[in-house]
Every structure is written in structure tokens, then in C-alpha cells.
């Protein structure tokens, strides 16, 4: 499990590095990659952009604003292990992307990792409630303290800021936290085995 966590955290760092490389390449191109890989509302020609749009950003200010919360919240999700991190990221990206595709005004191209950021936020908060493990509760409390005001970002506020990505990313994070299997507590397997031998059933 420790190796899985390390690999997952390195994956988060690698994803962030990819965002920076893409923005460095796209800046002299005048945003061509954004238009190519961003989500355009109700455009059925490129459904795969729900997975590529989070890696693109409108400018360096946009990328800088997303970098730290993506790294911090992504690493907290990665603490659950590589498999869970990848599944959470996939669920959040798809739910956020579909929400953007459906509800963003026509002819608007949406890019940015904020959907993932809000998804990781939602995941860490709800996971602490569901798991009721000490480490998850501590993570939940820290996230609420340091990033709790993010929740207002799911409401329409500033022109040019995709509240749709924020809202549906957050919902995607909740969905991932609720649907992914609960992690087994240490010693639970042994307790279930004893209960089975006695004809009983152990429910943690």
C-alpha cells in the first residue's frame, strides 16, 4: 500500500508537470491547443475532450491559480492509493466534463483543472464521513479548514469562470467517494473469519 501511495503522489506531480509543459507549448501558439483539446459545449465531434480539457489552461495565471490546490488535494486523494486515485480522477473528469458540455453556453471552450480540484475537495470531505477512519477524518478536517471556502465556487459569480466545471466536479468527487468500495480496516478480515467460524457475521 505504501508503494501505491508513493506512485499515486508521483502521478499527481506528473499530471501537474504535464499541465505546465502544455501551457508552455500553447502560449506561443496563441491558445490553439486550448481550442483543440478544450470542451466545446454540445460539440459531438470530440467527446474525448472531457479527459483532455483539465490539462489545458487559458494562461499562466489560470494555471498558477490551479497548481497548488491541485497538488495538495490531489496528493490527499492519492494517499488512498494509485488505483483509487485514478478511478476518482476518471469519475470526476467525466462528470465535470459532461456537466460543462451540457450546461455551458454555446460556442464557449472550457479548459482548466479546477473541475478536478473541486472533485478532489468533494471526495476528501465525503470520504472522511463515510470511512470514519482517523486518517480520513483528519484529512477531511484539514481540507475544510484550508479549502472550505471553495464551496462558493460552485455558484455563478465571475464572468469567464466555469462554475459548471466547479459544480459538476464537486458532484463527481462526491459520487466517487460514495461509490468506490470502502477500504478494509486493519484486523477486519480476521474478525470476519472468526465470526464466520462461529456462524456469525461481523459488520465494522
PDB file of C-alpha atoms in Angstrom:
ATOM      1  CA  UNK A   1       0.000   0.000   0.000  1.00  0.00           C
ATOM      2  CA  UNK A   2       2.882   2.360   0.796  1.00  0.00           C
ATOM      3  CA  UNK A   3       4.347   1.897  -2.697  1.00  0.00           C
ATOM      4  CA  UNK A   4       0.902   2.502  -4.218  1.00  0.00           C
ATOM      5  CA  UNK A   5       0.615   5.793  -2.333  1.00  0.00           C
ATOM      6  CA  UNK A   6       4.051   6.930  -3.440  1.00  0.00           C
ATOM      7  CA  UNK A   7       3.261   6.065  -7.056  1.00  0.00           C
ATOM      8  CA  UNK A   8      -0.075   7.890  -6.819  1.00  0.00           C
ATOM      9  CA  UNK A   9       1.539  11.045  -5.405  1.00  0.00           C
ATOM     10  CA  UNK A  10       4.171  10.935  -8.148  1.00  0.00           C
ATOM     11  CA  UNK A  11       1.292  10.610 -10.630  1.00  0.00           C
ATOM     12  CA  UNK A  12      -0.242  13.812  -9.259  1.00  0.00           C
ATOM     13  CA  UNK A  13       3.084  15.600  -9.677  1.00  0.00           C
ATOM     14  CA  UNK A  14       3.432  14.196 -13.186  1.00  0.00           C
ATOM     15  CA  UNK A  15      -0.037  15.416 -14.153  1.00  0.00           C
ATOM     16  CA  UNK A  16       0.780  18.901 -12.892  1.00  0.00           C
ATOM     17  CA  UNK A  17       4.086  18.864 -14.773  1.00  0.00           C
ATOM     18  CA  UNK A  18       2.193  17.904 -17.951  1.00  0.00           C
ATOM     19  CA  UNK A  19      -0.132  20.893 -17.477  1.00  0.00           C
ATOM     20  CA  UNK A  20       2.858  23.225 -17.274  1.00  0.00           C
ATOM     21  CA  UNK A  21       4.532  21.720 -20.331  1.00  0.00           C
ATOM     22  CA  UNK A  22       1.325  22.038 -22.345  1.00  0.00           C
ATOM     23  CA  UNK A  23       0.848  25.676 -21.317  1.00  0.00           C
ATOM     24  CA  UNK A  24       4.458  26.478 -22.216  1.00  0.00           C
ATOM     25  CA  UNK A  25       3.872  24.923 -25.648  1.00  0.00           C
ATOM     26  CA  UNK A  26       0.469  26.543 -26.139  1.00  0.00           C
ATOM     27  CA  UNK A  27       1.414  30.121 -25.245  1.00  0.00           C
ATOM     28  CA  UNK A  28       3.354  30.819 -28.468  1.00  0.00           C
ATOM     29  CA  UNK A  29       0.574  29.061 -30.401  1.00  0.00           C
ATOM     30  CA  UNK A  30      -1.970  31.619 -29.198  1.00  0.00           C
ATOM     31  CA  UNK A  31      -4.218  29.088 -27.451  1.00  0.00           C
ATOM     32  CA  UNK A  32      -4.500  26.677 -30.386  1.00  0.00           C
ATOM     33  CA  UNK A  33      -4.162  23.657 -28.089  1.00  0.00           C
ATOM     34  CA  UNK A  34      -6.885  25.028 -25.809  1.00  0.00           C
ATOM     35  CA  UNK A  35      -9.290  25.151 -28.733  1.00  0.00           C
ATOM     36  CA  UNK A  36      -8.193  21.695 -29.860  1.00  0.00           C
ATOM     37  CA  UNK A  37      -8.398  19.911 -26.512  1.00  0.00           C
ATOM     38  CA  UNK A  38     -10.881  22.029 -24.534  1.00  0.00           C
ATOM     39  CA  UNK A  39     -14.574  21.196 -24.143  1.00  0.00           C
ATOM     40  CA  UNK A  40     -16.889  22.984 -26.543  1.00  0.00           C
ATOM     41  CA  UNK A  41     -20.491  22.885 -25.401  1.00  0.00           C
ATOM     42  CA  UNK A  42     -22.711  20.442 -27.290  1.00  0.00           C
ATOM     43  CA  UNK A  43     -19.997  19.696 -29.855  1.00  0.00           C
ATOM     44  CA  UNK A  44     -20.251  15.973 -30.585  1.00  0.00           C
ATOM     45  CA  UNK A  45     -17.109  15.804 -32.716  1.00  0.00           C
ATOM     46  CA  UNK A  46     -14.653  15.396 -29.850  1.00  0.00           C
ATOM     47  CA  UNK A  47     -16.150  13.677 -26.773  1.00  0.00           C
ATOM     48  CA  UNK A  48     -12.642  12.765 -25.584  1.00  0.00           C
ATOM     49  CA  UNK A  49     -12.036  16.405 -24.612  1.00  0.00           C
ATOM     50  CA  UNK A  50     -13.692  15.707 -21.244  1.00  0.00           C
ATOM     51  CA  UNK A  51     -10.414  13.942 -20.408  1.00  0.00           C
ATOM     52  CA  UNK A  52      -8.005  16.409 -22.025  1.00  0.00           C
ATOM     53  CA  UNK A  53      -9.565  19.750 -21.006  1.00  0.00           C
ATOM     54  CA  UNK A  54      -8.321  19.534 -17.370  1.00  0.00           C
ATOM     55  CA  UNK A  55      -4.731  19.575 -18.650  1.00  0.00           C
ATOM     56  CA  UNK A  56      -5.207  22.812 -20.617  1.00  0.00           C
ATOM     57  CA  UNK A  57      -5.325  26.357 -19.222  1.00  0.00           C
ATOM     58  CA  UNK A  58      -6.209  29.753 -20.635  1.00  0.00           C
ATOM     59  CA  UNK A  59      -2.965  31.380 -19.479  1.00  0.00           C
ATOM     60  CA  UNK A  60      -0.245  31.077 -16.867  1.00  0.00           C
ATOM     61  CA  UNK A  61      -2.287  32.995 -14.263  1.00  0.00           C
ATOM     62  CA  UNK A  62      -5.052  30.415 -14.669  1.00  0.00           C
ATOM     63  CA  UNK A  63      -2.558  27.563 -14.323  1.00  0.00           C
ATOM     64  CA  UNK A  64      -0.817  29.092 -11.308  1.00  0.00           C
ATOM     65  CA  UNK A  65      -4.174  29.530  -9.556  1.00  0.00           C
ATOM     66  CA  UNK A  66      -4.951  25.828 -10.011  1.00  0.00           C
ATOM     67  CA  UNK A  67      -1.490  24.375  -9.381  1.00  0.00           C
ATOM     68  CA  UNK A  68      -1.224  24.450  -5.576  1.00  0.00           C
ATOM     69  CA  UNK A  69      -4.766  23.230  -4.765  1.00  0.00           C
ATOM     70  CA  UNK A  70      -4.454  20.549  -7.442  1.00  0.00           C
ATOM     71  CA  UNK A  71      -1.175  19.353  -5.966  1.00  0.00           C
ATOM     72  CA  UNK A  72      -2.372  19.439  -2.340  1.00  0.00           C
ATOM     73  CA  UNK A  73      -5.859  17.993  -2.790  1.00  0.00           C
ATOM     74  CA  UNK A  74      -4.684  15.533  -5.429  1.00  0.00           C
ATOM     75  CA  UNK A  75      -1.986  14.258  -3.074  1.00  0.00           C
ATOM     76  CA  UNK A  76      -4.573  13.803  -0.308  1.00  0.00           C
ATOM     77  CA  UNK A  77      -6.694  11.676  -2.629  1.00  0.00           C
ATOM     78  CA  UNK A  78      -3.552   9.836  -3.738  1.00  0.00           C
ATOM     79  CA  UNK A  79      -2.980   8.861  -0.103  1.00  0.00           C
ATOM     80  CA  UNK A  80      -5.743   6.296  -0.702  1.00  0.00           C
ATOM     81  CA  UNK A  81      -3.556   4.527  -3.287  1.00  0.00           C
ATOM     82  CA  UNK A  82      -2.960   4.664  -7.025  1.00  0.00           C
ATOM     83  CA  UNK A  83      -5.998   2.667  -8.122  1.00  0.00           C
ATOM     84  CA  UNK A  84      -8.437   4.735  -6.074  1.00  0.00           C
ATOM     85  CA  UNK A  85      -6.794   7.967  -7.203  1.00  0.00           C
ATOM     86  CA  UNK A  86      -7.056   7.051 -10.886  1.00  0.00           C
ATOM     87  CA  UNK A  87     -10.687   5.939 -10.560  1.00  0.00           C
ATOM     88  CA  UNK A  88     -11.579   9.096  -8.644  1.00  0.00           C
ATOM     89  CA  UNK A  89      -9.871  11.249 -11.253  1.00  0.00           C
ATOM     90  CA  UNK A  90     -11.688   9.457 -14.080  1.00  0.00           C
ATOM     91  CA  UNK A  91     -15.096   9.789 -12.412  1.00  0.00           C
ATOM     92  CA  UNK A  92     -14.557  13.461 -11.614  1.00  0.00           C
ATOM     93  CA  UNK A  93     -13.250  14.281 -15.091  1.00  0.00           C
ATOM     94  CA  UNK A  94     -16.195  12.602 -16.806  1.00  0.00           C
ATOM     95  CA  UNK A  95     -18.897  14.050 -14.532  1.00  0.00           C
ATOM     96  CA  UNK A  96     -17.367  17.528 -14.644  1.00  0.00           C
ATOM     97  CA  UNK A  97     -16.796  17.340 -18.391  1.00  0.00           C
ATOM     98  CA  UNK A  98     -20.321  16.176 -19.167  1.00  0.00           C
ATOM     99  CA  UNK A  99     -21.764  18.910 -16.943  1.00  0.00           C
ATOM    100  CA  UNK A 100     -19.676  21.531 -18.742  1.00  0.00           C
ATOM    101  CA  UNK A 101     -20.643  20.093 -22.133  1.00  0.00           C
ATOM    102  CA  UNK A 102     -24.356  20.216 -21.288  1.00  0.00           C
ATOM    103  CA  UNK A 103     -24.706  23.499 -19.419  1.00  0.00           C
ATOM    104  CA  UNK A 104     -22.026  25.864 -20.721  1.00  0.00           C
ATOM    105  CA  UNK A 105     -23.277  28.444 -23.267  1.00  0.00           C
ATOM    106  CA  UNK A 106     -22.809  27.503 -26.906  1.00  0.00           C
ATOM    107  CA  UNK A 107     -19.502  28.246 -28.658  1.00  0.00           C
ATOM    108  CA  UNK A 108     -17.634  28.542 -25.341  1.00  0.00           C
ATOM    109  CA  UNK A 109     -14.468  26.472 -24.910  1.00  0.00           C
ATOM    110  CA  UNK A 110     -13.787  25.382 -21.320  1.00  0.00           C
ATOM    111  CA  UNK A 111     -10.332  24.389 -20.071  1.00  0.00           C
ATOM    112  CA  UNK A 112      -8.636  24.017 -16.707  1.00  0.00           C
ATOM    113  CA  UNK A 113      -8.030  21.660 -13.799  1.00  0.00           C
ATOM    114  CA  UNK A 114     -10.481  23.364 -11.445  1.00  0.00           C
ATOM    115  CA  UNK A 115     -13.075  20.639 -12.064  1.00  0.00           C
ATOM    116  CA  UNK A 116     -10.585  18.091 -10.749  1.00  0.00           C
ATOM    117  CA  UNK A 117      -9.690  20.367  -7.835  1.00  0.00           C
ATOM    118  CA  UNK A 118     -13.329  20.659  -6.775  1.00  0.00           C
ATOM    119  CA  UNK A 119     -13.762  16.925  -7.294  1.00  0.00           C
ATOM    120  CA  UNK A 120     -10.838  16.108  -5.028  1.00  0.00           C
ATOM    121  CA  UNK A 121     -12.268  18.540  -2.482  1.00  0.00           C
ATOM    122  CA  UNK A 122     -15.647  16.800  -2.519  1.00  0.00           C
ATOM    123  CA  UNK A 123     -14.044  13.369  -2.370  1.00  0.00           C
ATOM    124  CA  UNK A 124     -11.865  14.087   0.667  1.00  0.00           C
ATOM    125  CA  UNK A 125     -14.734  15.648   2.611  1.00  0.00           C
ATOM    126  CA  UNK A 126     -17.290  12.908   1.999  1.00  0.00           C
ATOM    127  CA  UNK A 127     -14.717  10.113   2.305  1.00  0.00           C
ATOM    128  CA  UNK A 128     -13.947  11.206   5.849  1.00  0.00           C
ATOM    129  CA  UNK A 129     -17.619  10.884   6.738  1.00  0.00           C
ATOM    130  CA  UNK A 130     -18.052   7.513   5.016  1.00  0.00           C
ATOM    131  CA  UNK A 131     -14.838   5.802   6.066  1.00  0.00           C
ATOM    132  CA  UNK A 132     -14.750   7.095   9.667  1.00  0.00           C
ATOM    133  CA  UNK A 133     -11.054   6.201   9.803  1.00  0.00           C
ATOM    134  CA  UNK A 134      -8.880   8.509  11.865  1.00  0.00           C
ATOM    135  CA  UNK A 135      -6.635   9.457   8.958  1.00  0.00           C
ATOM    136  CA  UNK A 136      -9.602  10.241   6.671  1.00  0.00           C
ATOM    137  CA  UNK A 137     -11.298  12.326   9.349  1.00  0.00           C
ATOM    138  CA  UNK A 138      -8.101  14.305   9.953  1.00  0.00           C
ATOM    139  CA  UNK A 139      -7.745  14.896   6.200  1.00  0.00           C
ATOM    140  CA  UNK A 140     -11.382  15.979   5.989  1.00  0.00           C
ATOM    141  CA  UNK A 141     -10.987  18.474   8.834  1.00  0.00           C
ATOM    142  CA  UNK A 142      -7.806  19.952   7.341  1.00  0.00           C
ATOM    143  CA  UNK A 143      -9.400  20.267   3.910  1.00  0.00           C
ATOM    144  CA  UNK A 144     -12.462  22.012   5.324  1.00  0.00           C
ATOM    145  CA  UNK A 145     -10.284  24.411   7.346  1.00  0.00           C
ATOM    146  CA  UNK A 146      -7.958  25.361   4.498  1.00  0.00           C
ATOM    147  CA  UNK A 147     -10.207  24.968   1.459  1.00  0.00           C
ATOM    148  CA  UNK A 148     -13.758  25.145   2.819  1.00  0.00           C
ATOM    149  CA  UNK A 149     -14.473  28.495   1.174  1.00  0.00           C
ATOM    150  CA  UNK A 150     -14.023  26.783  -2.204  1.00  0.00           C
ATOM    151  CA  UNK A 151     -17.620  25.607  -1.966  1.00  0.00           C
ATOM    152  CA  UNK A 152     -18.820  29.067  -3.043  1.00  0.00           C
ATOM    153  CA  UNK A 153     -17.134  28.447  -6.381  1.00  0.00           C
ATOM    154  CA  UNK A 154     -19.964  26.118  -7.413  1.00  0.00           C
ATOM    155  CA  UNK A 155     -22.208  29.188  -7.779  1.00  0.00           C
ATOM    156  CA  UNK A 156     -22.197  31.557 -10.775  1.00  0.00           C
ATOM    157  CA  UNK A 157     -20.065  34.524  -9.732  1.00  0.00           C
ATOM    158  CA  UNK A 158     -17.409  35.836 -12.103  1.00  0.00           C
ATOM    159  CA  UNK A 159     -17.739  36.038 -15.907  1.00  0.00           C
ATOM    160  CA  UNK A 160     -15.299  33.729 -17.628  1.00  0.00           C
ATOM    161  CA  UNK A 161     -15.066  31.345 -14.658  1.00  0.00           C
ATOM    162  CA  UNK A 162     -16.712  27.968 -15.256  1.00  0.00           C
ATOM    163  CA  UNK A 163     -18.962  27.394 -12.269  1.00  0.00           C
ATOM    164  CA  UNK A 164     -20.281  24.415 -14.240  1.00  0.00           C
ATOM    165  CA  UNK A 165     -16.874  22.710 -14.018  1.00  0.00           C
ATOM    166  CA  UNK A 166     -16.712  23.520 -10.311  1.00  0.00           C
ATOM    167  CA  UNK A 167     -20.197  22.274  -9.502  1.00  0.00           C
ATOM    168  CA  UNK A 168     -20.085  19.066 -11.503  1.00  0.00           C
ATOM    169  CA  UNK A 169     -16.503  18.388 -10.459  1.00  0.00           C
ATOM    170  CA  UNK A 170     -17.615  18.617  -6.837  1.00  0.00           C
ATOM    171  CA  UNK A 171     -20.553  16.295  -7.546  1.00  0.00           C
ATOM    172  CA  UNK A 172     -18.185  13.893  -9.303  1.00  0.00           C
ATOM    173  CA  UNK A 173     -15.984  13.825  -6.207  1.00  0.00           C
ATOM    174  CA  UNK A 174     -18.987  13.040  -4.015  1.00  0.00           C
ATOM    175  CA  UNK A 175     -20.014  10.286  -6.425  1.00  0.00           C
ATOM    176  CA  UNK A 176     -16.529   8.759  -6.344  1.00  0.00           C
ATOM    177  CA  UNK A 177     -16.401   8.850  -2.545  1.00  0.00           C
ATOM    178  CA  UNK A 178     -19.836   7.243  -2.284  1.00  0.00           C
ATOM    179  CA  UNK A 179     -19.493   4.547  -4.948  1.00  0.00           C
ATOM    180  CA  UNK A 180     -15.909   3.339  -4.608  1.00  0.00           C
ATOM    181  CA  UNK A 181     -15.592   0.401  -2.184  1.00  0.00           C
ATOM    182  CA  UNK A 182     -14.749   1.190   1.409  1.00  0.00           C
ATOM    183  CA  UNK A 183     -11.224   0.330   2.453  1.00  0.00           C
ATOM    184  CA  UNK A 184     -10.938  -2.506   4.926  1.00  0.00           C
ATOM    185  CA  UNK A 185      -9.930  -1.534   8.445  1.00  0.00           C
ATOM    186  CA  UNK A 186      -6.854  -3.282   9.877  1.00  0.00           C
ATOM    187  CA  UNK A 187      -7.881  -6.543  11.544  1.00  0.00           C
ATOM    188  CA  UNK A 188     -11.316  -6.594   9.923  1.00  0.00           C
ATOM    189  CA  UNK A 189     -10.535  -9.686   7.843  1.00  0.00           C
ATOM    190  CA  UNK A 190      -9.518 -11.658  10.936  1.00  0.00           C
ATOM    191  CA  UNK A 191     -12.639 -10.615  12.805  1.00  0.00           C
ATOM    192  CA  UNK A 192     -14.873 -11.657   9.903  1.00  0.00           C
ATOM    193  CA  UNK A 193     -13.104 -15.009   9.741  1.00  0.00           C
ATOM    194  CA  UNK A 194     -13.710 -15.669  13.440  1.00  0.00           C
ATOM    195  CA  UNK A 195     -17.330 -14.624  13.136  1.00  0.00           C
ATOM    196  CA  UNK A 196     -17.827 -16.990  10.191  1.00  0.00           C
ATOM    197  CA  UNK A 197     -16.381 -19.916  12.138  1.00  0.00           C
ATOM    198  CA  UNK A 198     -18.904 -19.288  14.877  1.00  0.00           C
ATOM    199  CA  UNK A 199     -21.773 -18.927  12.440  1.00  0.00           C
ATOM    200  CA  UNK A 200     -21.960 -15.185  12.967  1.00  0.00           C
ATOM    201  CA  UNK A 201     -21.334 -12.085  10.846  1.00  0.00           C
ATOM    202  CA  UNK A 202     -19.011  -9.179  11.504  1.00  0.00           C
ATOM    203  CA  UNK A 203     -20.047  -5.713  10.385  1.00  0.00           C
ATOM    204  CA  UNK A 204     -17.440  -2.993  11.044  1.00  0.00           C
TER     205      UNK A 204
END
